[in-house]
Short mmCIF file of C-alpha atoms and ligand atoms in Angstrom, two decimals:
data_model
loop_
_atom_site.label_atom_id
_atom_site.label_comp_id
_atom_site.label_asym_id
_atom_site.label_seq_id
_atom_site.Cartn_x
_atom_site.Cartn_y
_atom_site.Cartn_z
CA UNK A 1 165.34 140.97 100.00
CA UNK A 2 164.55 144.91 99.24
CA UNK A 3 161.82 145.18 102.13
CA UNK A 4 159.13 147.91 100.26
CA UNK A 5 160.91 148.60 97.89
CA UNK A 6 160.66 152.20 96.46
CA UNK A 7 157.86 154.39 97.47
CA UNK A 8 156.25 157.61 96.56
CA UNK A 9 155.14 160.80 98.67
CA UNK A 10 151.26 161.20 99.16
CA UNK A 11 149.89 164.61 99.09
CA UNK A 12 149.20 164.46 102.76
CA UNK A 13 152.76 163.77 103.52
CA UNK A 14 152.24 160.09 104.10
CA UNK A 15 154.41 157.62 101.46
CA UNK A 16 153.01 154.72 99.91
CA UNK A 17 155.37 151.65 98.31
CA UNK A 18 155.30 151.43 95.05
CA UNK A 19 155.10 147.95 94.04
CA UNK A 20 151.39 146.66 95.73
CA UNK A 21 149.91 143.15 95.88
CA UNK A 22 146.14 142.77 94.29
CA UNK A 23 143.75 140.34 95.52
CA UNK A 24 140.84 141.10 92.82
CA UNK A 25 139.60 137.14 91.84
CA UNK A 26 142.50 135.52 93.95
CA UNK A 27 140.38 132.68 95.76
CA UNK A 28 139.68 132.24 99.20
CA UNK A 29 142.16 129.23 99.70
CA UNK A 30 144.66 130.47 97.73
CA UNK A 31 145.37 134.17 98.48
CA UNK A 32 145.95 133.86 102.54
CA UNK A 33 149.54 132.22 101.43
CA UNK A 34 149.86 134.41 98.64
CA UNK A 35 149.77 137.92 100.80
CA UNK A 36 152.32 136.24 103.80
CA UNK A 37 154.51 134.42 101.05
CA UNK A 38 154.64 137.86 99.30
CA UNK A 39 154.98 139.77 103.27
CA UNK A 40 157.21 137.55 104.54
CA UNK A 41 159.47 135.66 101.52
CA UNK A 42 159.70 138.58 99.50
CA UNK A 43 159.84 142.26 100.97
CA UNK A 44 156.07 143.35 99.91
CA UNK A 45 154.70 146.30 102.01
CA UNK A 46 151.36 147.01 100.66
CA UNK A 47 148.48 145.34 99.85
CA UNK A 48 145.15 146.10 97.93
CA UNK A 49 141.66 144.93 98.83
CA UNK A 50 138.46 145.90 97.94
CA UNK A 51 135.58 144.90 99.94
CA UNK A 52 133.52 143.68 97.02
CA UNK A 53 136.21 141.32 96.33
CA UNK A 54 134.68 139.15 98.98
CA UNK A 55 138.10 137.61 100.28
CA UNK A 56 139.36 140.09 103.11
CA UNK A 57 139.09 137.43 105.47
CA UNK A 58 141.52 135.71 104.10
CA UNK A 59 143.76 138.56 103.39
CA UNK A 60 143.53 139.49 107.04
CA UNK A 61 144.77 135.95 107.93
CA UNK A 62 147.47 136.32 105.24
CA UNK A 63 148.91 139.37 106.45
CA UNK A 64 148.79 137.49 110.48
CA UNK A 65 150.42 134.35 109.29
CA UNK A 66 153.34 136.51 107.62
CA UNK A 67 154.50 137.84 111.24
CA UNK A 68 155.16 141.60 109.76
CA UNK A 69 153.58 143.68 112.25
CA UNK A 70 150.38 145.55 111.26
CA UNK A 71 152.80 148.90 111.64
CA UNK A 72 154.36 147.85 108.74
CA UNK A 73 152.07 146.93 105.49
CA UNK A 74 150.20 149.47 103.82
CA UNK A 75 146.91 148.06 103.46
CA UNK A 76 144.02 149.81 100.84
CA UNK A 77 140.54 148.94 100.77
CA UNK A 78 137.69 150.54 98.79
CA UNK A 79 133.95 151.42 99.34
CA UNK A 80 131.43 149.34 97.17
CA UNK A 81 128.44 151.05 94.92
CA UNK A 82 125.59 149.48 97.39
CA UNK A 83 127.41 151.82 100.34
CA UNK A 84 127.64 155.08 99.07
CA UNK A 85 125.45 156.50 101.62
CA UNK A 86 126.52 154.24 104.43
CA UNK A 87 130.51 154.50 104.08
CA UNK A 88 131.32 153.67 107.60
CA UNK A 89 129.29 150.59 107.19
CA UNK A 90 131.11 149.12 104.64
CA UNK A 91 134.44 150.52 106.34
CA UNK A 92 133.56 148.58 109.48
CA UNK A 93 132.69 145.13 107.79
CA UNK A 94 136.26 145.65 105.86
CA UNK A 95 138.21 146.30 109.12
CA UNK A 96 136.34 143.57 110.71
CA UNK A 97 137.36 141.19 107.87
CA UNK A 98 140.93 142.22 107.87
CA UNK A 99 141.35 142.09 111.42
CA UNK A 100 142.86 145.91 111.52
CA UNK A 101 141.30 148.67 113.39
CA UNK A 102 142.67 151.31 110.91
CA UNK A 103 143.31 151.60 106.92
CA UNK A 104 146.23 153.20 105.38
CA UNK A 105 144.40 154.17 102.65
CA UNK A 106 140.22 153.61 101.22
CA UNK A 107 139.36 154.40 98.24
CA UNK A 108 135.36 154.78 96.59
CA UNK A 109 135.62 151.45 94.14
CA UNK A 110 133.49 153.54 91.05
CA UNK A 111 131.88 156.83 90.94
CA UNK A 112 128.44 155.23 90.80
CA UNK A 113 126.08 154.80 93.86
CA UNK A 114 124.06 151.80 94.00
CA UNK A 115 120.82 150.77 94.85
CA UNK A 116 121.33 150.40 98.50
CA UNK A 117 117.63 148.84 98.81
CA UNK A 118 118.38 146.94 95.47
CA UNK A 119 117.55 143.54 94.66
CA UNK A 120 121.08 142.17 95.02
CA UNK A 121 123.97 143.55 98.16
CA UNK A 122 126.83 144.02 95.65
CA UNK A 123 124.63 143.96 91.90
CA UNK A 124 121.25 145.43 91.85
CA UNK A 125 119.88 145.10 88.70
CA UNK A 126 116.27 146.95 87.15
CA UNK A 127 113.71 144.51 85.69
CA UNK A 128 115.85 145.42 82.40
CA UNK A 129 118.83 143.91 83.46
CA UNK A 130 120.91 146.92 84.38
CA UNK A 131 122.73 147.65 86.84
CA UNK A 132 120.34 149.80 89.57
CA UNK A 133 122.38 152.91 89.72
CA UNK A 134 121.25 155.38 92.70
CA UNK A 135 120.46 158.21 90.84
CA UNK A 136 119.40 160.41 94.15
CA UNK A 137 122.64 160.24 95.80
CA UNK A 138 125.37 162.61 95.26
CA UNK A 139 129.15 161.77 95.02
CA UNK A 140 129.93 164.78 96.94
CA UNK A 141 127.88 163.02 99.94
CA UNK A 142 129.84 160.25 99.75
CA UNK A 143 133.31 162.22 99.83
CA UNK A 144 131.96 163.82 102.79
CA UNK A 145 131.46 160.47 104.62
CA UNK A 146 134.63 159.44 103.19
CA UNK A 147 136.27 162.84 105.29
CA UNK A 148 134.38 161.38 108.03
CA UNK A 149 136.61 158.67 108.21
CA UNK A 150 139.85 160.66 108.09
CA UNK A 151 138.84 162.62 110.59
CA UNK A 152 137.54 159.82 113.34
CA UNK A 153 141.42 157.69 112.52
CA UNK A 154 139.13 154.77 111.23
CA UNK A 155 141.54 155.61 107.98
CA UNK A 156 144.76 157.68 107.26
CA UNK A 157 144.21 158.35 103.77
CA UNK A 158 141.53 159.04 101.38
CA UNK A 159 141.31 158.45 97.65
CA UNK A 160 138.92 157.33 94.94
CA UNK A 161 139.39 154.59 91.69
CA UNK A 162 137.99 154.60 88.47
CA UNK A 163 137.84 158.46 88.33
CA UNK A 164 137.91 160.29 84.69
CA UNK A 165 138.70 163.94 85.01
CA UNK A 166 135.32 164.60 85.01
CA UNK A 167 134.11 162.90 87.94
CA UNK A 168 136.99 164.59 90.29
CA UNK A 169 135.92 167.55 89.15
CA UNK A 170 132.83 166.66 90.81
CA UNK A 171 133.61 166.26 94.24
CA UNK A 172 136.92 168.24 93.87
CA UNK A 173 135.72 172.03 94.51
CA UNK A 174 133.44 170.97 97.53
CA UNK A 175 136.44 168.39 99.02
CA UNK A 176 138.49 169.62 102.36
CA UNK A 177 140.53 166.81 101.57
CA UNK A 178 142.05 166.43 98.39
CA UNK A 179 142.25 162.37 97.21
CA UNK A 180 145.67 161.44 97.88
CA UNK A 181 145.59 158.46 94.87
CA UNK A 182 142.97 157.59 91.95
CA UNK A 183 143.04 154.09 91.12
CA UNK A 184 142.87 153.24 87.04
CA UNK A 185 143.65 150.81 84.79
CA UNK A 186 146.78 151.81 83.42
CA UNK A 187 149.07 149.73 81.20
CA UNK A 188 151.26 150.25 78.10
CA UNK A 189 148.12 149.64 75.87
CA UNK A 190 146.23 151.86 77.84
CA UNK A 191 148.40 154.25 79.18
CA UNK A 192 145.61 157.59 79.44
CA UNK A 193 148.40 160.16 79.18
CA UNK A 194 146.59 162.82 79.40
CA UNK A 195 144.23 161.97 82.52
CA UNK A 196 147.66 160.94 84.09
CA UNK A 197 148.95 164.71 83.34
CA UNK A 198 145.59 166.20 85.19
CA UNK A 199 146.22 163.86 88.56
CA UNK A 200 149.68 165.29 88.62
CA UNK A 201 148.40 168.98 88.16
CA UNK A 202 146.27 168.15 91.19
CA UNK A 203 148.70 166.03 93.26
CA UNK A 204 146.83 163.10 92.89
CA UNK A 205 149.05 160.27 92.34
CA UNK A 206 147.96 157.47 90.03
CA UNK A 207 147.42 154.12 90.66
CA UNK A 208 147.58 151.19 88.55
CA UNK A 209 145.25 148.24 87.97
CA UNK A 210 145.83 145.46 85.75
CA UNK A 211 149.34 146.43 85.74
CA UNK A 212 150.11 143.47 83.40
CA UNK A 213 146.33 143.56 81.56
CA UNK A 214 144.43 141.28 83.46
CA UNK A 215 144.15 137.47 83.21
CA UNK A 216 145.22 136.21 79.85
CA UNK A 217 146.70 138.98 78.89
CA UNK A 218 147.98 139.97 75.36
CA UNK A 219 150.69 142.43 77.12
CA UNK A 220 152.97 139.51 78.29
CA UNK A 221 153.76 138.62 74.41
CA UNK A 222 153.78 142.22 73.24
CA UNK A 223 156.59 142.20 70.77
CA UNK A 224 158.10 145.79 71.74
CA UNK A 225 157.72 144.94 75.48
CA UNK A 226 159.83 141.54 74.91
CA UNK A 227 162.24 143.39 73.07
CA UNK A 228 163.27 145.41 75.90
CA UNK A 229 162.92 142.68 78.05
CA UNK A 230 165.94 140.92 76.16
CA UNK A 231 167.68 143.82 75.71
CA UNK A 232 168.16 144.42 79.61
CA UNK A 233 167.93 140.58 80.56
CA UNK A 234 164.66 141.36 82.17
CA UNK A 235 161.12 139.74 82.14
CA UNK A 236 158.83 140.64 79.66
CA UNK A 237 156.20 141.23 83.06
CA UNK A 238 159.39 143.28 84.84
CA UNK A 239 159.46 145.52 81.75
CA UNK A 240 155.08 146.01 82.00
CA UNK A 241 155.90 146.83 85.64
CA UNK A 242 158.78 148.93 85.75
CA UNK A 243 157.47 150.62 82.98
CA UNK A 244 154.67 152.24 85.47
CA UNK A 245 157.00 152.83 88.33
CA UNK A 246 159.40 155.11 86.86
CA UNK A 247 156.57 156.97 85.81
CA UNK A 248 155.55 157.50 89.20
CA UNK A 249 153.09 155.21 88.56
CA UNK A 250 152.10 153.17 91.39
CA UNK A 251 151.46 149.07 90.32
CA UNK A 252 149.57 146.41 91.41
CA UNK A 253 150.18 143.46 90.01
CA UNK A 254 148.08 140.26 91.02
CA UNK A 255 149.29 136.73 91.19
CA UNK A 256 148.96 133.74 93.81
CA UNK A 257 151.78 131.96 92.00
CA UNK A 258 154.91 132.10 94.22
CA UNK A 259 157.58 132.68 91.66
CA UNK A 260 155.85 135.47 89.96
CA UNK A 261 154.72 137.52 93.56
CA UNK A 262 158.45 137.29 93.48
CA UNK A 263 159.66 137.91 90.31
CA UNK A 264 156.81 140.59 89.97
CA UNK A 265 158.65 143.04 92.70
CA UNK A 266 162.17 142.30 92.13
CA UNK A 267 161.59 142.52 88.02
CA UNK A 268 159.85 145.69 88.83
CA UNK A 269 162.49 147.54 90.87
CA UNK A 270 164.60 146.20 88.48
CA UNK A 271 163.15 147.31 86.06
CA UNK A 272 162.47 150.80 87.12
CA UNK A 273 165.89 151.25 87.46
CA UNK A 274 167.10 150.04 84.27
CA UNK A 275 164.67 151.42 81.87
CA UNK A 276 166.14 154.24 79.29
CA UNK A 277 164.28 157.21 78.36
CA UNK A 278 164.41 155.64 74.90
CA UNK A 279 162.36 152.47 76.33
CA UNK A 280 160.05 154.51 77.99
CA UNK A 281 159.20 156.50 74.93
CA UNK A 282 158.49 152.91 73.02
CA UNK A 283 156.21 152.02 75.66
CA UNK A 284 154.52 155.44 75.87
CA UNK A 285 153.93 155.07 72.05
CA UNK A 286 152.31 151.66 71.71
CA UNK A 287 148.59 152.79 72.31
CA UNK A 288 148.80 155.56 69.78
CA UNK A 289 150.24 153.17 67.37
CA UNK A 290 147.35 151.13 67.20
CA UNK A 291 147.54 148.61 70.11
CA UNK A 292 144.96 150.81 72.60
CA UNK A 293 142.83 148.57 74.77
CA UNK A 294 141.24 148.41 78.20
CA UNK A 295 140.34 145.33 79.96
CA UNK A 296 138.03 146.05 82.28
CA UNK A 297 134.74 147.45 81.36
CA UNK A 298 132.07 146.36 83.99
CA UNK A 299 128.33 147.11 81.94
CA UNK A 300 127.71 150.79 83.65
CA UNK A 301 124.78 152.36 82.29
CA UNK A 302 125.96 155.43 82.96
CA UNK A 303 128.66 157.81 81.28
CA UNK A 304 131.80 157.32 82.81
CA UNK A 305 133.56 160.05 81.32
CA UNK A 306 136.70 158.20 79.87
CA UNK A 307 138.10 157.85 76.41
CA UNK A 308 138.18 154.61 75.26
CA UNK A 309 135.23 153.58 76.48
CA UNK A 310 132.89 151.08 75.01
CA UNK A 311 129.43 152.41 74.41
CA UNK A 312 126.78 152.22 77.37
CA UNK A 313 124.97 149.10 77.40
CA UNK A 314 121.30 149.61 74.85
N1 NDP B 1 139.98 149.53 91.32
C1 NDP B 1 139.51 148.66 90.46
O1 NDP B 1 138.39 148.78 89.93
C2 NDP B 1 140.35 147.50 90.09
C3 NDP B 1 141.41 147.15 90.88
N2 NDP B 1 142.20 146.08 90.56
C4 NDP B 1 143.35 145.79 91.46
O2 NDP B 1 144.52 145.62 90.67
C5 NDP B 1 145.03 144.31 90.85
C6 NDP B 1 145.70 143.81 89.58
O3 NDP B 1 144.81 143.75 88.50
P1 NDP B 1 144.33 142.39 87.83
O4 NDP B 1 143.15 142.70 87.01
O5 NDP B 1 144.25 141.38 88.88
O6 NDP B 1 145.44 142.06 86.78
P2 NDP B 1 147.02 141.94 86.62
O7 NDP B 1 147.39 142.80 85.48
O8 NDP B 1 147.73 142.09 87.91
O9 NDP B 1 147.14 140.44 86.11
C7 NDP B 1 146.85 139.34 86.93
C8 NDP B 1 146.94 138.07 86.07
O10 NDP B 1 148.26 137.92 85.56
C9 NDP B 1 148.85 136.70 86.03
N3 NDP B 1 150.25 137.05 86.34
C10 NDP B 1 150.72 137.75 87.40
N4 NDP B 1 152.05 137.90 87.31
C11 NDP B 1 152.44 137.28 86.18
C12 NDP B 1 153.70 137.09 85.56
N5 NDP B 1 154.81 137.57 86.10
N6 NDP B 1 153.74 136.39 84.39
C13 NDP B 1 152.60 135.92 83.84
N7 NDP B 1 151.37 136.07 84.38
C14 NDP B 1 151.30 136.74 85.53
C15 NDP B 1 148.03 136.31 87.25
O11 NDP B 1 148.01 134.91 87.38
P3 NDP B 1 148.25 134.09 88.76
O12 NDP B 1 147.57 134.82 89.87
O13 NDP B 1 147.60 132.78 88.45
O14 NDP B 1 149.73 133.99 88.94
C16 NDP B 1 146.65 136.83 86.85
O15 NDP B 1 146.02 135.93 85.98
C17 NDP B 1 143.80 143.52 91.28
O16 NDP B 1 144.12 142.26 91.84
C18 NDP B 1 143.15 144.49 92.22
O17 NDP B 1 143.81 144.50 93.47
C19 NDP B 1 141.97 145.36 89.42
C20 NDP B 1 140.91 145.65 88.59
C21 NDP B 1 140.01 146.75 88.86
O1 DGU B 2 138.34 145.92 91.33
C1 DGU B 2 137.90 145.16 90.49
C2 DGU B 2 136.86 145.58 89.58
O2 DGU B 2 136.53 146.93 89.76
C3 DGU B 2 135.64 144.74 89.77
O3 DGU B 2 135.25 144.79 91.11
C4 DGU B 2 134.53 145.22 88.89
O4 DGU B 2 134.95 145.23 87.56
C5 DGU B 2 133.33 144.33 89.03
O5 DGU B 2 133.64 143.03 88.67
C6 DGU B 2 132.18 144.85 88.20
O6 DGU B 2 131.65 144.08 87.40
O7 DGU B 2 131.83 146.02 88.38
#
């Protein structure tokens, strides 16, 4: 067992492990033995949460059950929409939840304050059916709460997720503290190159979500991937992961399915390691050639800045 595996250097001097758990949709009931079977059977040192995902308490018991000490696991968390102007709020609930007194690392979910007086905690809607976007409050108010937290040990490290270019460069001139990570869906069909080439020019290191495309996912058959796959007796889902990781590239792959939490680290290090600049070229090509596609587009009404983007709700 490779406890951690590999990790990478933060731009506050702190490392985080490369190869991370997500809980996004894994159900209370199933993902308290899928964080301490992936803790304490396999060698997995990080975990990400989100407090929206509505399942920390679980997690928390999870990470208790597995018998690693607290010390030990890197454990992320990220601020919901409805909380932008109360951060340490929503900080406290998720600490509470977890059972931790500290985060290694929280992260603002989306770049898009909600209604915190809405007609719904997590999804505020208008009468029109959109989502209830706080228009008033500025993201470089949250970031300063966000420093807040830094600065009173609640968390160690700060970042953000779903972040184009143009939304750091929002809260990025006014910032004391840089974001260590931005969180993105990243894949081989949507690899955003050139975003990727901006985080490193700022020493922001990128995250990945939907590492393997989501659930149901078209990656796990892609022809090219498999290909390499054989070619270095690998998984097809090692390949996806790897891929990411010796780009620097952290990944988070999902599961509550015992054999692939497994399978999903190991095939990753693996993978990491045994990948040819040749391979990685394939992979960086396959979105240019035609296969481009992002998986999760939640209904924003407001302008994201990304490519690939799906036009804003009418
Ligand atoms: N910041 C953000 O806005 C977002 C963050 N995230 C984070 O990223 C994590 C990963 O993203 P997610 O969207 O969950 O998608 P993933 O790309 O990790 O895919 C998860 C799906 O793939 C299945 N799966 C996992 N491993 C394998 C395998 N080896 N072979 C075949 N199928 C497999 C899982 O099934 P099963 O569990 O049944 O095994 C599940 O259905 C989330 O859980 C969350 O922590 C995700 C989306 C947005
Ligand atoms: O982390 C997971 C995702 O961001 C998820 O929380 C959102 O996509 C959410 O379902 C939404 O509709 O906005």
């Amino acid at each position: 067992m490779s406890v951690g595996g590999p990790k990478f250097k933060l731009n506050n001097g702190a490392e985080i492990p490369a190869i991370g758990l997500g809980t996004w949709q894994s159900k209370p009931g199933e993902v308290a033995n899928a964080v301490s079977y992936a803790l304490k059977e396999v060698g997995y040192r990080h975990i990400d949460c989100a407090w929206a995902y509505g399942n920390e308490k679980e997690v928390g018991e999870g990470i208790r059950a597995s018998g690693v000490p607290r010390s030990e696991v890197f454990i992320t968390s990220k601020l919901w929409g409805t909380y932008h102007n109360r951060v340490e709020e929503c900080l406290d609930q998720t600490l509470a939840n977890l059972g931790t007194d500290y985060l290694d690392l929280y992260l603002v979910h989306w770049p898009v304050p909600l209604n915190p007086n809405g007609n719904h905690p997590v999804f505020p809607t208008l009468p029109n059916g959109k989502r209830d976007v706080y228009h008033e409050w500025k993201l470089t108010d949250t970031w300063k709460q966000m420093e807040e937290m830094v600065k009173k040990g609640k968390v160690k490290s700060i970042g953000v997720s779903n972040f184009s270019e143009a939304k750091l460069e929002e809260i990025l001139p006014s910032a004391e503290i840089i974001p260590v990570v931005d969180q993105l869906e990243l894949h081989v069909y949507n690899p955003q190159h050139k975003l990727i080439s901006y985080l490193k020019s700022k020493g922001i290191v990128p995250q990945a979500y939907s590492p393997l495309g989501s659930t149901g996912s078209p990656l796990l058959t892609d022809e090219v991937a498999t290909s390499i796959a054989e070619k270095h007796s690998l998984q097809t889902a090692d390949v996806l992961l790897g891929y990411l990781v010796a780009k620097g590239i952290v990944a988070l792959p999902k599961s509550v399915t015992p054999a692939r939490i497994a399978s999903n680290f190991t095939g990753a290090i693996a993978a990491a390691e045994k990948l040819d600049a040749a391979d990685l070229e394939k992979l960086d090509g396959l979105a240019a050639a035609g296969k481009q596609k992002r998986f999760i587009t939640p209904p924003w009404p407001v302008d994201l800045g990304f490519e690939n983007w799906p036009p804003l709700p009418a």
